[in-house]
PDB file of C-alpha atoms in Angstrom:
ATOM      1  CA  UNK A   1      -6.685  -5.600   2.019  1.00  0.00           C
ATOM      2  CA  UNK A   2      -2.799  -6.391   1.395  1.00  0.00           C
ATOM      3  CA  UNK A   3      -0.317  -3.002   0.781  1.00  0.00           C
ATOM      4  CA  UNK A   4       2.757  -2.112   1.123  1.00  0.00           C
ATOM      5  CA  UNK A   5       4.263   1.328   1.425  1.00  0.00           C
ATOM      6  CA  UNK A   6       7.749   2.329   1.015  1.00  0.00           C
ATOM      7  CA  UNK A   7      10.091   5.528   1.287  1.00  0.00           C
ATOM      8  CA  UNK A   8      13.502   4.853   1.046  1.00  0.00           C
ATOM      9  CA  UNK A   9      17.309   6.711   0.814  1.00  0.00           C
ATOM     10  CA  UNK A  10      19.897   3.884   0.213  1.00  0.00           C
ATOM     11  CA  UNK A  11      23.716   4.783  -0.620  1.00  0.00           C
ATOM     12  CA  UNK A  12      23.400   8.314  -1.210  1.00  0.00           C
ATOM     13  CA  UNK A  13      25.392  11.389   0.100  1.00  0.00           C
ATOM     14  CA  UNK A  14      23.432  13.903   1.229  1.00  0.00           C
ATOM     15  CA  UNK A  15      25.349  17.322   1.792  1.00  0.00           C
ATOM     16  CA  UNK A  16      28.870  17.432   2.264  1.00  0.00           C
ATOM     17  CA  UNK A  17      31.464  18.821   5.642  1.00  0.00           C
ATOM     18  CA  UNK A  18      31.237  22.104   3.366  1.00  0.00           C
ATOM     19  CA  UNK A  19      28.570  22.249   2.488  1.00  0.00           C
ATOM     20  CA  UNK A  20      25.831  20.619   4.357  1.00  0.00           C
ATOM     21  CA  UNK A  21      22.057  20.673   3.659  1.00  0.00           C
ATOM     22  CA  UNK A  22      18.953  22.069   5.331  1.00  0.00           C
ATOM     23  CA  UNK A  23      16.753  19.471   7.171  1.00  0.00           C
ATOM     24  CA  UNK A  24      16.367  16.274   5.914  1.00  0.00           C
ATOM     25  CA  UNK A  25      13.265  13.810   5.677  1.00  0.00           C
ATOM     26  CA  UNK A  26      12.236  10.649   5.112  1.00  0.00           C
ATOM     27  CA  UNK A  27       8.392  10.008   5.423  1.00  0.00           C
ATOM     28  CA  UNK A  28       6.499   7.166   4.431  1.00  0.00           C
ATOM     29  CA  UNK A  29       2.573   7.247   4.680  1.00  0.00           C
ATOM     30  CA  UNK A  30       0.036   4.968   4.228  1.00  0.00           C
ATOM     31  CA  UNK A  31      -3.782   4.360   4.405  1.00  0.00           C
ATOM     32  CA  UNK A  32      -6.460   2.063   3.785  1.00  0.00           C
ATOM     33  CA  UNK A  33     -10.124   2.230   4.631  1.00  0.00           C
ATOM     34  CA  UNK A  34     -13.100   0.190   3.718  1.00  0.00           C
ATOM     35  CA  UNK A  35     -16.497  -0.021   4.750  1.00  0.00           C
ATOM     36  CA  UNK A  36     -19.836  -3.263   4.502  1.00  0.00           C
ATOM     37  CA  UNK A  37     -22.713  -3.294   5.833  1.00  0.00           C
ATOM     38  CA  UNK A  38     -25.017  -6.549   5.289  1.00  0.00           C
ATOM     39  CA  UNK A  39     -28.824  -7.410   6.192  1.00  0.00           C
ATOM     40  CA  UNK A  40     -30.299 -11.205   6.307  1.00  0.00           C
ATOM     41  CA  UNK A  41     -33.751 -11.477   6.854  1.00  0.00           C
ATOM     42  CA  UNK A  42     -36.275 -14.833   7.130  1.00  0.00           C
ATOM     43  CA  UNK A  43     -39.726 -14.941   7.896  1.00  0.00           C
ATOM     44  CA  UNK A  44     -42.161 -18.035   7.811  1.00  0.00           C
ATOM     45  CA  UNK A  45     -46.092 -18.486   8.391  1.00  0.00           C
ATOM     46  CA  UNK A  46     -46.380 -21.349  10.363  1.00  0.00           C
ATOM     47  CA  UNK A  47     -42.801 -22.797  11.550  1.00  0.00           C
ATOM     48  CA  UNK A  48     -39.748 -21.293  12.739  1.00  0.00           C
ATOM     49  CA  UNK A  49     -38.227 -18.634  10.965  1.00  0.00           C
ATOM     50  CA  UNK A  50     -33.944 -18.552  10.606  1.00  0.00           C
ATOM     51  CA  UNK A  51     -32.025 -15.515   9.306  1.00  0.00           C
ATOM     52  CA  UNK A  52     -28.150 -14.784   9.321  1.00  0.00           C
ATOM     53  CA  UNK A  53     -25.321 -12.348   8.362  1.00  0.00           C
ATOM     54  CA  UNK A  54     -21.643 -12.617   9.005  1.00  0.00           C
ATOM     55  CA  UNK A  55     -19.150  -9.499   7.998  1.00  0.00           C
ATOM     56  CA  UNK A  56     -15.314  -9.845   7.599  1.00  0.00           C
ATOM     57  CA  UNK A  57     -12.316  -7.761   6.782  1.00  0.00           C
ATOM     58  CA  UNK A  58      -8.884  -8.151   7.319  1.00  0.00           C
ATOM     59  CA  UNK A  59      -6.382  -5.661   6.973  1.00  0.00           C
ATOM     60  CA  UNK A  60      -2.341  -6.820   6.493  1.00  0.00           C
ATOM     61  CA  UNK A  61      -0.187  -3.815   5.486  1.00  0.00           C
ATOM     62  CA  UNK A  62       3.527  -2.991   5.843  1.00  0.00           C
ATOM     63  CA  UNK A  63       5.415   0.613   5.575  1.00  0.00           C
ATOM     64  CA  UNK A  64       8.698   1.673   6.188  1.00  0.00           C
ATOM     65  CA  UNK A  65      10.702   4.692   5.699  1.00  0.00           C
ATOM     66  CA  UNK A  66      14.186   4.362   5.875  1.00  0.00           C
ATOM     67  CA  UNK A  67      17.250   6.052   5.211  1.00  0.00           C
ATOM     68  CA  UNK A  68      20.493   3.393   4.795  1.00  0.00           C
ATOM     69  CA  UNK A  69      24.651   3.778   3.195  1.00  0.00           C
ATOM     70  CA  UNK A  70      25.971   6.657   3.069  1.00  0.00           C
ATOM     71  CA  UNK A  71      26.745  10.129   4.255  1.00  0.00           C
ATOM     72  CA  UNK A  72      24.315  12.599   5.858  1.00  0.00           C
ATOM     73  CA  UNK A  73      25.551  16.475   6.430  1.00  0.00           C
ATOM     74  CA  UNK A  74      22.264  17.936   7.582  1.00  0.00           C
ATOM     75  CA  UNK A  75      20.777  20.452   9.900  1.00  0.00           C
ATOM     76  CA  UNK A  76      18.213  17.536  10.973  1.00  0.00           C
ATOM     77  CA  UNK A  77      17.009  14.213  10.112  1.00  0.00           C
ATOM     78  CA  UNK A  78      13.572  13.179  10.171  1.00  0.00           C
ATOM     79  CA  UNK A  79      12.584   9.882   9.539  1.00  0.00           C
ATOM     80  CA  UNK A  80       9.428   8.767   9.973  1.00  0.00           C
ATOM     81  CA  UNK A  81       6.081   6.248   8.883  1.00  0.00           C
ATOM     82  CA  UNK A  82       2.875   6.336   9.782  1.00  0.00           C
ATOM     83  CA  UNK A  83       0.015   3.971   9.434  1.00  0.00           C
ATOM     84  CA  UNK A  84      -3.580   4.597   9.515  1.00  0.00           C
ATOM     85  CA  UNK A  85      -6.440   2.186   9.439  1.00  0.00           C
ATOM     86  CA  UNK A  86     -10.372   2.400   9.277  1.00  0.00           C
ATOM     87  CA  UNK A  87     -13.118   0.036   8.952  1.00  0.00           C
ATOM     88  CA  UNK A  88     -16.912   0.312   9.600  1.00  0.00           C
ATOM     89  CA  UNK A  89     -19.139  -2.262   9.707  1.00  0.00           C
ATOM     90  CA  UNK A  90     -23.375  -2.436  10.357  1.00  0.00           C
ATOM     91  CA  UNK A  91     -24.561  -6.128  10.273  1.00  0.00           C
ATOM     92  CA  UNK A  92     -27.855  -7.384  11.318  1.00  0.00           C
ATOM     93  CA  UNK A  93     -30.403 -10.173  10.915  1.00  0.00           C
ATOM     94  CA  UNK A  94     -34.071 -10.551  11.567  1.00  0.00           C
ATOM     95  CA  UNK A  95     -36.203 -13.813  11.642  1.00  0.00           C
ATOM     96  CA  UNK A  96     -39.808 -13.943  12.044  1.00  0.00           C
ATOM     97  CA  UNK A  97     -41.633 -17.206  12.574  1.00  0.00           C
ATOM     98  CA  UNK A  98     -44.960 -18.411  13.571  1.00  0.00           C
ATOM     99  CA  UNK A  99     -43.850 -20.557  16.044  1.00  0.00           C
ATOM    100  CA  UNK A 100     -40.149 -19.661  16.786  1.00  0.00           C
ATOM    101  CA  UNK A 101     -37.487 -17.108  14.896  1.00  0.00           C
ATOM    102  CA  UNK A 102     -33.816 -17.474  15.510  1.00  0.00           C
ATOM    103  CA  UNK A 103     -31.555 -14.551  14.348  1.00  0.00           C
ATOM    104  CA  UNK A 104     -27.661 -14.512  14.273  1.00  0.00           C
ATOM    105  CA  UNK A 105     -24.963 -11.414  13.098  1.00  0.00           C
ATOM    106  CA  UNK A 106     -21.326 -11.770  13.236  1.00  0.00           C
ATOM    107  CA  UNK A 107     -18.706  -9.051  12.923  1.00  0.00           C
ATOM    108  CA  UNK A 108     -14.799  -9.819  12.551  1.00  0.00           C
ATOM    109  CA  UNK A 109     -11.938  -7.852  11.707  1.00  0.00           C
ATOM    110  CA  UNK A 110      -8.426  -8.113  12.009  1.00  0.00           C
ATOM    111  CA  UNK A 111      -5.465  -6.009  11.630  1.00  0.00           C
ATOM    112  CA  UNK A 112      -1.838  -7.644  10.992  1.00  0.00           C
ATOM    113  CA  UNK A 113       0.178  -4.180  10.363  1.00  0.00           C
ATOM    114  CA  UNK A 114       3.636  -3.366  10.604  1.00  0.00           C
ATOM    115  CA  UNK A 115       4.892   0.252  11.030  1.00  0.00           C
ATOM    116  CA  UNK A 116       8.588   0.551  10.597  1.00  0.00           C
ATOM    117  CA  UNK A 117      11.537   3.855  10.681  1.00  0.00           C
ATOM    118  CA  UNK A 118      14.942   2.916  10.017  1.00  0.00           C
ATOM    119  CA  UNK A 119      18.497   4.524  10.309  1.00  0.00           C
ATOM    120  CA  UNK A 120      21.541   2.604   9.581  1.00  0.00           C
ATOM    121  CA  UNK A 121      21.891  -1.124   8.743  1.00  0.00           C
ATOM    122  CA  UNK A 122      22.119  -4.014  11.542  1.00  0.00           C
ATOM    123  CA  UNK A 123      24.957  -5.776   9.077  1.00  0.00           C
ATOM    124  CA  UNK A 124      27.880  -4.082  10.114  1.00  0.00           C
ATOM    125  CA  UNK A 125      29.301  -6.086   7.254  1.00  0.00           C
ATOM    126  CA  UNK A 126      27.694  -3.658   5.041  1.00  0.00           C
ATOM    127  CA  UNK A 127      28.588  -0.011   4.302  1.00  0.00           C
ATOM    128  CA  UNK A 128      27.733   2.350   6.794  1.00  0.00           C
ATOM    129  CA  UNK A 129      25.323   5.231   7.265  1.00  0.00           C
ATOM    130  CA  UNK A 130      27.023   8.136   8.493  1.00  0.00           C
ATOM    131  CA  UNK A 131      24.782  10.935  10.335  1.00  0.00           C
ATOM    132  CA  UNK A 132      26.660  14.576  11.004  1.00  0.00           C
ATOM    133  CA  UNK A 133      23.600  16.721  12.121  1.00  0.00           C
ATOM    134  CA  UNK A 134      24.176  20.281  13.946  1.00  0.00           C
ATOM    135  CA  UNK A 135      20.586  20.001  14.405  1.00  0.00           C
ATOM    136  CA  UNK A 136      17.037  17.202  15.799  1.00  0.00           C
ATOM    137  CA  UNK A 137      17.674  13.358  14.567  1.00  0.00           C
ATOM    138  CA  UNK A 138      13.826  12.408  14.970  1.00  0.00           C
ATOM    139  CA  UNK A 139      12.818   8.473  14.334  1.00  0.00           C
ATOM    140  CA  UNK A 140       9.190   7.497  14.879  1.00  0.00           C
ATOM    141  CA  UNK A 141       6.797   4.607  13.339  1.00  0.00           C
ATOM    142  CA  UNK A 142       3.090   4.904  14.423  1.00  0.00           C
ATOM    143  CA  UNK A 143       0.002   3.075  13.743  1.00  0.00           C
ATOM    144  CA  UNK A 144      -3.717   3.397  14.085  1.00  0.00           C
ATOM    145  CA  UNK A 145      -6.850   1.214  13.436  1.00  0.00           C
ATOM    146  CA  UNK A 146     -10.364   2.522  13.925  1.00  0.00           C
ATOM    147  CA  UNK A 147     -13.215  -0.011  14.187  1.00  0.00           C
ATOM    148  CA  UNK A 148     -16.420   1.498  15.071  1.00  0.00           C
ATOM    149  CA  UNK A 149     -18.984  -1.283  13.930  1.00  0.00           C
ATOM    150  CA  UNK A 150     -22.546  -2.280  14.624  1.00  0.00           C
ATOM    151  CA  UNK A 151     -24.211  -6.005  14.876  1.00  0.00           C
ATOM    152  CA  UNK A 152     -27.892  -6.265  15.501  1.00  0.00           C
ATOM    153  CA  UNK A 153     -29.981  -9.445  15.698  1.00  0.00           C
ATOM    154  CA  UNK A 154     -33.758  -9.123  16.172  1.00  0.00           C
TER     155      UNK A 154
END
């Protein structure tokens, strides 16, 4: 699975030394989930009996909220993304022979995922982000994979 996920506030004014605005937020949230389950089986009479099963996923996802250029007359600023992950997997193989049975299962996942919050722009060449908050400036990225998978071989 390939994604990306974006929230973004880039050169805007937000409020004004008057008048400034209630809290302010920025959230970008993302998902992706999948789920396989495989089964080989082999069996022969009189000679050896082979079975296999292999299971792959791999996840690669970006998200980013960010706020960037301009003016911000707020009570708070909240800027935040979040990432969350899931994959379950059931493999197995049997093999049944009359004189030997060889069985193999193989699992793999990987996660390449990047969570990202941003304020401001590291160019100071660039126009600036001005924050005047009377109240929280909260700026958090967070992400989670769950795995829970199963290989069996008999």
């Amino acid at each position: 699975m390939n994604r990306t996920s974006t929230a973004k506030v880039d050169s805007s004014d937000i409020g004004s030394s008057g008048v400034p605005v209630g809290a302010v937020g920025v959230l970008a949230n993302s998902f992706q989930g999948t789920s396989g389950e495989v089964v080989g089986a082999a069996g022969s009479g009189s000679s050896g009996g082979f079975a296999g099963s292999a299971l792959t996923n791999l996840f690669q996802a970006t998200t980013t909220a960010s706020l960037d250029h301009g003016n911000v007359y707020s009570g708070a600023l909240s800027v935040q993304g979040n990432g969350l992950n899931g994959f379950f997997a059931a493999a197995g193989a049997g093999a049944l022979g009359g004189s030997a049975g060889i069985g193999a299962t193989v699992v793999v996942t990987t996660s390449d995922n990047t969570v990202q919050a941003l304020v401001g722009d590291s160019d100071a060449s660039t126009a600036a982000t001005s924050l005047h908050l009377t109240g929280a400036l909260v700026i958090a990225a967070s992400n989670k994979t769950n795995t829970p998978s199963y290989a069996i071989v008999g």
